[in-house]
PDB file of C-alpha atoms and ligand atoms in Angstrom:
ATOM      1  CA  UNK A  14      -5.245  -2.278   2.583  1.00 93.00           C
ATOM      2  CA  UNK A  15      -3.544  -0.124   5.176  1.00 96.00           C
ATOM      3  CA  UNK A  16       0.107   0.891   4.855  1.00 97.00           C
ATOM      4  CA  UNK A  17       1.412  -1.291   7.742  1.00 97.00           C
ATOM      5  CA  UNK A  18      -0.060  -4.392   6.054  1.00 98.00           C
ATOM      6  CA  UNK A  19       1.748  -3.507   2.824  1.00 98.00           C
ATOM      7  CA  UNK A  20       4.983  -2.849   4.739  1.00 98.00           C
ATOM      8  CA  UNK A  21       4.783  -6.223   6.471  1.00 98.00           C
ATOM      9  CA  UNK A  22       3.979  -8.078   3.233  1.00 98.00           C
ATOM     10  CA  UNK A  23       6.940  -6.345   1.538  1.00 98.00           C
ATOM     11  CA  UNK A  24       9.230  -7.500   4.357  1.00 98.00           C
ATOM     12  CA  UNK A  25       7.828 -11.032   4.177  1.00 98.00           C
ATOM     13  CA  UNK A  26       8.560 -11.174   0.423  1.00 98.00           C
ATOM     14  CA  UNK A  27      12.214 -10.314   1.111  1.00 98.00           C
ATOM     15  CA  UNK A  28      12.710 -12.812   3.965  1.00 98.00           C
ATOM     16  CA  UNK A  29      13.458 -15.971   1.903  1.00 97.00           C
ATOM     17  CA  UNK A  30      15.987 -14.081  -0.249  1.00 97.00           C
ATOM     18  CA  UNK A  31      17.611 -12.552   2.837  1.00 97.00           C
ATOM     19  CA  UNK A  32      18.071 -16.080   4.191  1.00 96.00           C
ATOM     20  CA  UNK A  33      19.755 -17.155   0.962  1.00 96.00           C
ATOM     21  CA  UNK A  34      22.106 -14.143   1.029  1.00 96.00           C
ATOM     22  CA  UNK A  35      22.685 -13.375   4.740  1.00 96.00           C
ATOM     23  CA  UNK A  36      25.476 -10.920   3.885  1.00 96.00           C
ATOM     24  CA  UNK A  37      22.909  -8.717   2.097  1.00 97.00           C
ATOM     25  CA  UNK A  38      19.966  -9.520   4.387  1.00 97.00           C
ATOM     26  CA  UNK A  39      19.485  -5.940   5.589  1.00 97.00           C
ATOM     27  CA  UNK A  40      19.626  -4.471   2.070  1.00 97.00           C
ATOM     28  CA  UNK A  41      17.084  -6.989   0.746  1.00 98.00           C
ATOM     29  CA  UNK A  42      14.723  -6.538   3.699  1.00 98.00           C
ATOM     30  CA  UNK A  43      14.916  -2.790   3.139  1.00 98.00           C
ATOM     31  CA  UNK A  44      14.148  -3.350  -0.562  1.00 98.00           C
ATOM     32  CA  UNK A  45      11.050  -5.377   0.333  1.00 98.00           C
ATOM     33  CA  UNK A  46       9.917  -2.781   2.842  1.00 98.00           C
ATOM     34  CA  UNK A  47      10.456   0.082   0.388  1.00 98.00           C
ATOM     35  CA  UNK A  48       8.707  -1.719  -2.493  1.00 98.00           C
ATOM     36  CA  UNK A  49       5.836  -2.626  -0.174  1.00 98.00           C
ATOM     37  CA  UNK A  50       5.080   0.963   0.784  1.00 98.00           C
ATOM     38  CA  UNK A  51       6.265   2.821  -2.347  1.00 98.00           C
ATOM     39  CA  UNK A  52       2.952   2.796  -4.298  1.00 98.00           C
ATOM     40  CA  UNK A  53       1.203   4.611  -1.438  1.00 97.00           C
ATOM     41  CA  UNK A  54       3.501   7.624  -1.812  1.00 97.00           C
ATOM     42  CA  UNK A  55       0.753   8.742  -4.219  1.00 95.00           C
ATOM     43  CA  UNK A  56      -1.745   9.043  -1.335  1.00 92.00           C
ATOM     44  CA  UNK A  57      -2.454  12.719  -2.040  1.00 87.00           C
ATOM     45  CA  UNK A  58      -1.515  12.855  -5.723  1.00 90.00           C
ATOM     46  CA  UNK A  59      -3.757  10.632  -7.823  1.00 91.00           C
ATOM     47  CA  UNK A  60      -4.009   7.890  -5.207  1.00 93.00           C
ATOM     48  CA  UNK A  61      -3.915   4.326  -6.533  1.00 96.00           C
ATOM     49  CA  UNK A  62      -3.134   5.638 -10.000  1.00 96.00           C
ATOM     50  CA  UNK A  63       0.082   7.674  -9.990  1.00 96.00           C
ATOM     51  CA  UNK A  64       2.326   5.007  -8.414  1.00 98.00           C
ATOM     52  CA  UNK A  65       0.110   1.901  -8.493  1.00 98.00           C
ATOM     53  CA  UNK A  66       0.878  -0.245 -11.560  1.00 98.00           C
ATOM     54  CA  UNK A  67      -0.678  -3.700 -11.119  1.00 98.00           C
ATOM     55  CA  UNK A  68       0.174  -4.780 -14.669  1.00 98.00           C
ATOM     56  CA  UNK A  69       3.490  -3.048 -15.370  1.00 98.00           C
ATOM     57  CA  UNK A  70       5.119  -3.845 -12.005  1.00 98.00           C
ATOM     58  CA  UNK A  71       4.063  -7.488 -12.452  1.00 98.00           C
ATOM     59  CA  UNK A  72       5.374  -7.769 -16.011  1.00 98.00           C
ATOM     60  CA  UNK A  73       8.658  -6.079 -15.058  1.00 98.00           C
ATOM     61  CA  UNK A  74       8.973  -8.426 -12.078  1.00 98.00           C
ATOM     62  CA  UNK A  75       8.486 -11.464 -14.305  1.00 98.00           C
ATOM     63  CA  UNK A  76      11.231 -10.166 -16.595  1.00 98.00           C
ATOM     64  CA  UNK A  77      13.629  -9.321 -13.772  1.00 97.00           C
ATOM     65  CA  UNK A  78      13.223 -12.473 -11.627  1.00 97.00           C
ATOM     66  CA  UNK A  79      15.112 -14.776 -14.055  1.00 97.00           C
ATOM     67  CA  UNK A  80      17.722 -12.044 -14.626  1.00 97.00           C
ATOM     68  CA  UNK A  81      18.266 -11.768 -10.854  1.00 97.00           C
ATOM     69  CA  UNK A  82      18.445 -15.550 -10.465  1.00 96.00           C
ATOM     70  CA  UNK A  83      21.135 -15.866 -13.148  1.00 96.00           C
ATOM     71  CA  UNK A  84      23.081 -12.686 -12.414  1.00 94.00           C
ATOM     72  CA  UNK A  85      23.098 -13.136  -8.600  1.00 92.00           C
ATOM     73  CA  UNK A  86      24.062  -9.477  -8.341  1.00 96.00           C
ATOM     74  CA  UNK A  87      23.024  -7.775  -5.123  1.00 96.00           C
ATOM     75  CA  UNK A  88      21.624  -4.599  -6.687  1.00 97.00           C
ATOM     76  CA  UNK A  89      19.623  -6.481  -9.333  1.00 97.00           C
ATOM     77  CA  UNK A  90      18.193  -8.778  -6.639  1.00 98.00           C
ATOM     78  CA  UNK A  91      17.378  -5.737  -4.485  1.00 98.00           C
ATOM     79  CA  UNK A  92      15.584  -3.946  -7.330  1.00 98.00           C
ATOM     80  CA  UNK A  93      13.694  -7.151  -8.191  1.00 98.00           C
ATOM     81  CA  UNK A  94      12.501  -7.596  -4.603  1.00 98.00           C
ATOM     82  CA  UNK A  95      11.292  -3.982  -4.501  1.00 98.00           C
ATOM     83  CA  UNK A  96       9.456  -4.419  -7.813  1.00 98.00           C
ATOM     84  CA  UNK A  97       7.795  -7.666  -6.711  1.00 98.00           C
ATOM     85  CA  UNK A  98       6.721  -6.026  -3.441  1.00 98.00           C
ATOM     86  CA  UNK A  99       5.294  -3.018  -5.352  1.00 98.00           C
ATOM     87  CA  UNK A 100       3.484  -5.386  -7.745  1.00 98.00           C
ATOM     88  CA  UNK A 101       1.990  -7.364  -4.852  1.00 98.00           C
ATOM     89  CA  UNK A 102       0.922  -4.101  -3.194  1.00 98.00           C
ATOM     90  CA  UNK A 103      -0.803  -2.859  -6.369  1.00 98.00           C
ATOM     91  CA  UNK A 104      -2.601  -6.191  -6.848  1.00 98.00           C
ATOM     92  CA  UNK A 105      -3.558  -6.498  -3.159  1.00 98.00           C
ATOM     93  CA  UNK A 106      -5.330  -3.136  -3.315  1.00 98.00           C
ATOM     94  CA  UNK A 107      -7.727  -4.622  -5.894  1.00 98.00           C
ATOM     95  CA  UNK A 108      -8.969  -6.993  -3.182  1.00 98.00           C
ATOM     96  CA  UNK A 109      -9.612  -4.125  -0.772  1.00 97.00           C
ATOM     97  CA  UNK A 110     -12.253  -1.388  -0.746  1.00 96.00           C
ATOM     98  CA  UNK A 111     -12.922   1.467  -3.149  1.00 95.00           C
ATOM     99  CA  UNK A 112     -11.349   4.888  -3.348  1.00 93.00           C
ATOM    100  CA  UNK A 113     -13.653   6.924  -1.114  1.00 91.00           C
ATOM    101  CA  UNK A 114     -13.598   8.658   2.264  1.00 90.00           C
ATOM    102  CA  UNK A 115     -15.790   5.956   3.840  1.00 93.00           C
ATOM    103  CA  UNK A 116     -14.962   2.800   1.896  1.00 94.00           C
ATOM    104  CA  UNK A 117     -17.198   0.699   4.192  1.00 95.00           C
ATOM    105  CA  UNK A 118     -20.169   2.327   2.438  1.00 95.00           C
ATOM    106  CA  UNK A 119     -18.999   0.509  -0.701  1.00 95.00           C
ATOM    107  CA  UNK A 120     -20.055   3.213  -3.184  1.00 95.00           C
ATOM    108  CA  UNK A 121     -16.877   3.593  -5.191  1.00 95.00           C
ATOM    109  CA  UNK A 122     -16.100   1.320  -8.095  1.00 96.00           C
ATOM    110  CA  UNK A 123     -12.470   2.456  -8.201  1.00 96.00           C
ATOM    111  CA  UNK A 124      -9.880   0.235  -6.524  1.00 97.00           C
ATOM    112  CA  UNK A 125      -6.674   0.548  -8.557  1.00 98.00           C
ATOM    113  CA  UNK A 126      -5.987   2.094 -11.949  1.00 98.00           C
ATOM    114  CA  UNK A 127      -4.961  -0.270 -14.717  1.00 98.00           C
ATOM    115  CA  UNK A 128      -2.698   1.812 -16.982  1.00 97.00           C
ATOM    116  CA  UNK A 129      -2.419  -1.031 -19.474  1.00 97.00           C
ATOM    117  CA  UNK A 130      -6.159  -1.203 -20.207  1.00 97.00           C
ATOM    118  CA  UNK A 131      -6.676   2.445 -19.274  1.00 97.00           C
ATOM    119  CA  UNK A 132      -9.490   1.953 -16.767  1.00 97.00           C
ATOM    120  CA  UNK A 133     -10.219   1.638 -13.041  1.00 98.00           C
ATOM    121  CA  UNK A 134     -10.331  -1.892 -11.681  1.00 98.00           C
ATOM    122  CA  UNK A 135     -13.360  -2.395  -9.420  1.00 97.00           C
ATOM    123  CA  UNK A 136     -12.724  -3.274  -5.770  1.00 97.00           C
ATOM    124  CA  UNK A 137     -13.252  -6.943  -4.840  1.00 97.00           C
ATOM    125  CA  UNK A 138     -13.711  -6.041  -1.147  1.00 97.00           C
ATOM    126  CA  UNK A 139     -12.299  -9.276   0.302  1.00 97.00           C
ATOM    127  CA  UNK A 140     -10.908  -6.803   2.826  1.00 97.00           C
ATOM    128  CA  UNK A 141     -13.841  -4.355   2.959  1.00 97.00           C
ATOM    129  CA  UNK A 142     -11.707  -1.265   3.596  1.00 96.00           C
ATOM    130  CA  UNK A 143      -8.227  -0.230   4.749  1.00 96.00           C
ATOM    131  CA  UNK A 144      -8.204  -0.508   8.516  1.00 96.00           C
ATOM    132  CA  UNK A 145     -11.024  -3.101   8.623  1.00 97.00           C
ATOM    133  CA  UNK A 146     -10.769  -5.890  11.239  1.00 97.00           C
ATOM    134  CA  UNK A 147      -9.892  -8.357   8.447  1.00 97.00           C
ATOM    135  CA  UNK A 148      -7.068  -5.995   7.412  1.00 98.00           C
ATOM    136  CA  UNK A 149      -5.717  -6.229  10.968  1.00 98.00           C
ATOM    137  CA  UNK A 150      -6.054 -10.014  10.823  1.00 98.00           C
ATOM    138  CA  UNK A 151      -3.977 -10.011   7.646  1.00 98.00           C
ATOM    139  CA  UNK A 152      -1.373  -7.763   9.299  1.00 98.00           C
ATOM    140  CA  UNK A 153      -1.196 -10.015  12.353  1.00 98.00           C
ATOM    141  CA  UNK A 154      -0.882 -13.195  10.309  1.00 98.00           C
ATOM    142  CA  UNK A 155       2.063 -11.764   8.337  1.00 98.00           C
ATOM    143  CA  UNK A 156       3.700 -10.117  11.366  1.00 98.00           C
ATOM    144  CA  UNK A 157       3.454 -13.246  13.546  1.00 97.00           C
ATOM    145  CA  UNK A 158       6.026 -15.326  11.624  1.00 97.00           C
ATOM    146  CA  UNK A 159       8.122 -12.211  10.884  1.00 97.00           C
ATOM    147  CA  UNK A 160       8.634 -11.643  14.624  1.00 97.00           C
ATOM    148  CA  UNK A 161      10.522 -14.946  14.728  1.00 97.00           C
ATOM    149  CA  UNK A 162      12.674 -14.534  11.626  1.00 96.00           C
ATOM    150  CA  UNK A 163      13.838 -10.909  11.621  1.00 96.00           C
ATOM    151  CA  UNK A 164      15.943  -9.165  14.216  1.00 94.00           C
ATOM    152  CA  UNK A 165      17.595  -5.844  15.007  1.00 95.00           C
ATOM    153  CA  UNK A 166      15.934  -2.778  13.531  1.00 96.00           C
ATOM    154  CA  UNK A 167      13.619  -4.896  11.392  1.00 97.00           C
ATOM    155  CA  UNK A 168      12.111  -6.471  14.491  1.00 98.00           C
ATOM    156  CA  UNK A 169      11.312  -2.959  15.707  1.00 97.00           C
ATOM    157  CA  UNK A 170       9.813  -2.104  12.318  1.00 98.00           C
ATOM    158  CA  UNK A 171       7.495  -5.137  12.604  1.00 98.00           C
ATOM    159  CA  UNK A 172       6.501  -4.183  16.162  1.00 98.00           C
ATOM    160  CA  UNK A 173       6.000  -0.551  15.059  1.00 98.00           C
ATOM    161  CA  UNK A 174       3.850  -1.660  12.105  1.00 98.00           C
ATOM    162  CA  UNK A 175       1.701  -3.697  14.489  1.00 97.00           C
ATOM    163  CA  UNK A 176       1.231  -0.760  16.866  1.00 98.00           C
ATOM    164  CA  UNK A 177       0.266   1.513  13.953  1.00 97.00           C
ATOM    165  CA  UNK A 178      -2.068  -1.207  12.585  1.00 97.00           C
ATOM    166  CA  UNK A 179      -3.996  -1.599  15.834  1.00 97.00           C
ATOM    167  CA  UNK A 180      -4.227   2.190  16.340  1.00 97.00           C
ATOM    168  CA  UNK A 181      -5.353   2.763  12.760  1.00 96.00           C
ATOM    169  CA  UNK A 182      -8.034   0.057  12.952  1.00 97.00           C
ATOM    170  CA  UNK A 183      -9.415   1.653  16.133  1.00 96.00           C
ATOM    171  CA  UNK A 184      -9.338   5.189  14.663  1.00 95.00           C
ATOM    172  CA  UNK A 185     -10.224   4.427  11.010  1.00 94.00           C
ATOM    173  CA  UNK A 186     -13.914   5.369  11.120  1.00 93.00           C
ATOM    174  CA  UNK A 187     -13.591   8.464  13.374  1.00 93.00           C
ATOM    175  CA  UNK A 188     -10.699   9.626  11.170  1.00 91.00           C
ATOM    176  CA  UNK A 189     -13.042   9.909   8.166  1.00 90.00           C
ATOM    177  CA  UNK A 190     -15.360  12.211  10.151  1.00 89.00           C
ATOM    178  CA  UNK A 191     -12.405  14.247  11.443  1.00 90.00           C
ATOM    179  CA  UNK A 192     -11.023  14.640   7.895  1.00 88.00           C
ATOM    180  CA  UNK A 193     -14.431  15.723   6.598  1.00 85.00           C
ATOM    181  CA  UNK A 194     -14.936  18.234   9.438  1.00 88.00           C
ATOM    182  CA  UNK A 195     -11.467  19.637   8.814  1.00 88.00           C
ATOM    183  CA  UNK A 196     -12.076  20.022   5.082  1.00 86.00           C
ATOM    184  CA  UNK A 197     -15.628  21.400   5.356  1.00 83.00           C
ATOM    185  CA  UNK A 198     -15.108  23.554   8.458  1.00 85.00           C
ATOM    186  CA  UNK A 199     -11.586  24.855   8.006  1.00 87.00           C
ATOM    187  CA  UNK A 200      -9.912  24.227   4.658  1.00 86.00           C
ATOM    188  CA  UNK A 201     -12.880  25.163   2.449  1.00 83.00           C
ATOM    189  CA  UNK A 202     -13.277  28.444   4.346  1.00 85.00           C
ATOM    190  CA  UNK A 203      -9.657  29.422   4.451  1.00 88.00           C
ATOM    191  CA  UNK A 204      -7.977  28.067   1.334  1.00 86.00           C
ATOM    192  CA  UNK A 205      -8.341  29.691  -2.094  1.00 85.00           C
ATOM    193  CA  UNK A 206      -9.949  27.573  -4.846  1.00 84.00           C
ATOM    194  CA  UNK A 207      -6.585  27.272  -6.570  1.00 84.00           C
ATOM    195  CA  UNK A 208      -5.255  25.315  -3.570  1.00 83.00           C
ATOM    196  CA  UNK A 209      -8.500  23.404  -2.914  1.00 81.00           C
ATOM    197  CA  UNK A 210      -8.154  21.997  -6.410  1.00 81.00           C
ATOM    198  CA  UNK A 211      -5.216  19.921  -5.135  1.00 81.00           C
ATOM    199  CA  UNK A 212      -7.354  18.251  -2.474  1.00 80.00           C
ATOM    200  CA  UNK A 213      -8.196  14.647  -3.454  1.00 80.00           C
ATOM    201  CA  UNK A 214     -11.815  14.310  -4.620  1.00 79.00           C
ATOM    202  CA  UNK A 215     -12.644  11.825  -1.856  1.00 79.00           C
ATOM    203  CA  UNK A 216     -12.328  14.615   0.715  1.00 79.00           C
ATOM    204  CA  UNK A 217     -14.826  16.867  -1.061  1.00 73.00           C
ATOM    205  CA  UNK A 218     -18.566  16.312  -0.838  1.00 64.00           C
TER     206      UNK A 218
HETATM  207 ZN1   ZN B 321      -1.941   1.204  -2.178  1.00 72.90          ZN
END
């Protein structure tokens, strides 16, 4: 799923806790937001493997949730929220498309890497690809309630995520062609092989 969807889901995870601890609401919302987007920091370095841990994030979350409930310490709660959001992100990606330049062609059998079993989990394609109309629907359905429960800078983050979502959904398919043209027409002709080696495989034919 696209990054704005993950950001919104991360925020939504933090909302109930931020209600319970209004004095730390901003910190917890930030934790949810950060955990929601964190796995995708691996976009160009082993995407959906380097920072996506569907099993380990989930197990760690299950360990930390009771600790956070008993300790009631702000930083432990914050870390737990971020972990849960990162776990949900990693699991959500399994229900999206495969790791390929044009995921709507449904050729890749790689969704998210499972480090525990040491293999790629196949995409379920409930959301056919990141930026698909159903991805936007998911974004909208999470953002809708959020617009009524968050305020200040977080309200602007929700609105910003929605703007990026709509733009990305409109541009998603042309972007694949633009990326390919850029790689084939410019990068492959100008960059030395040593640098091209860093380009993710999905951009190379
Ligand atoms: Zn991801």
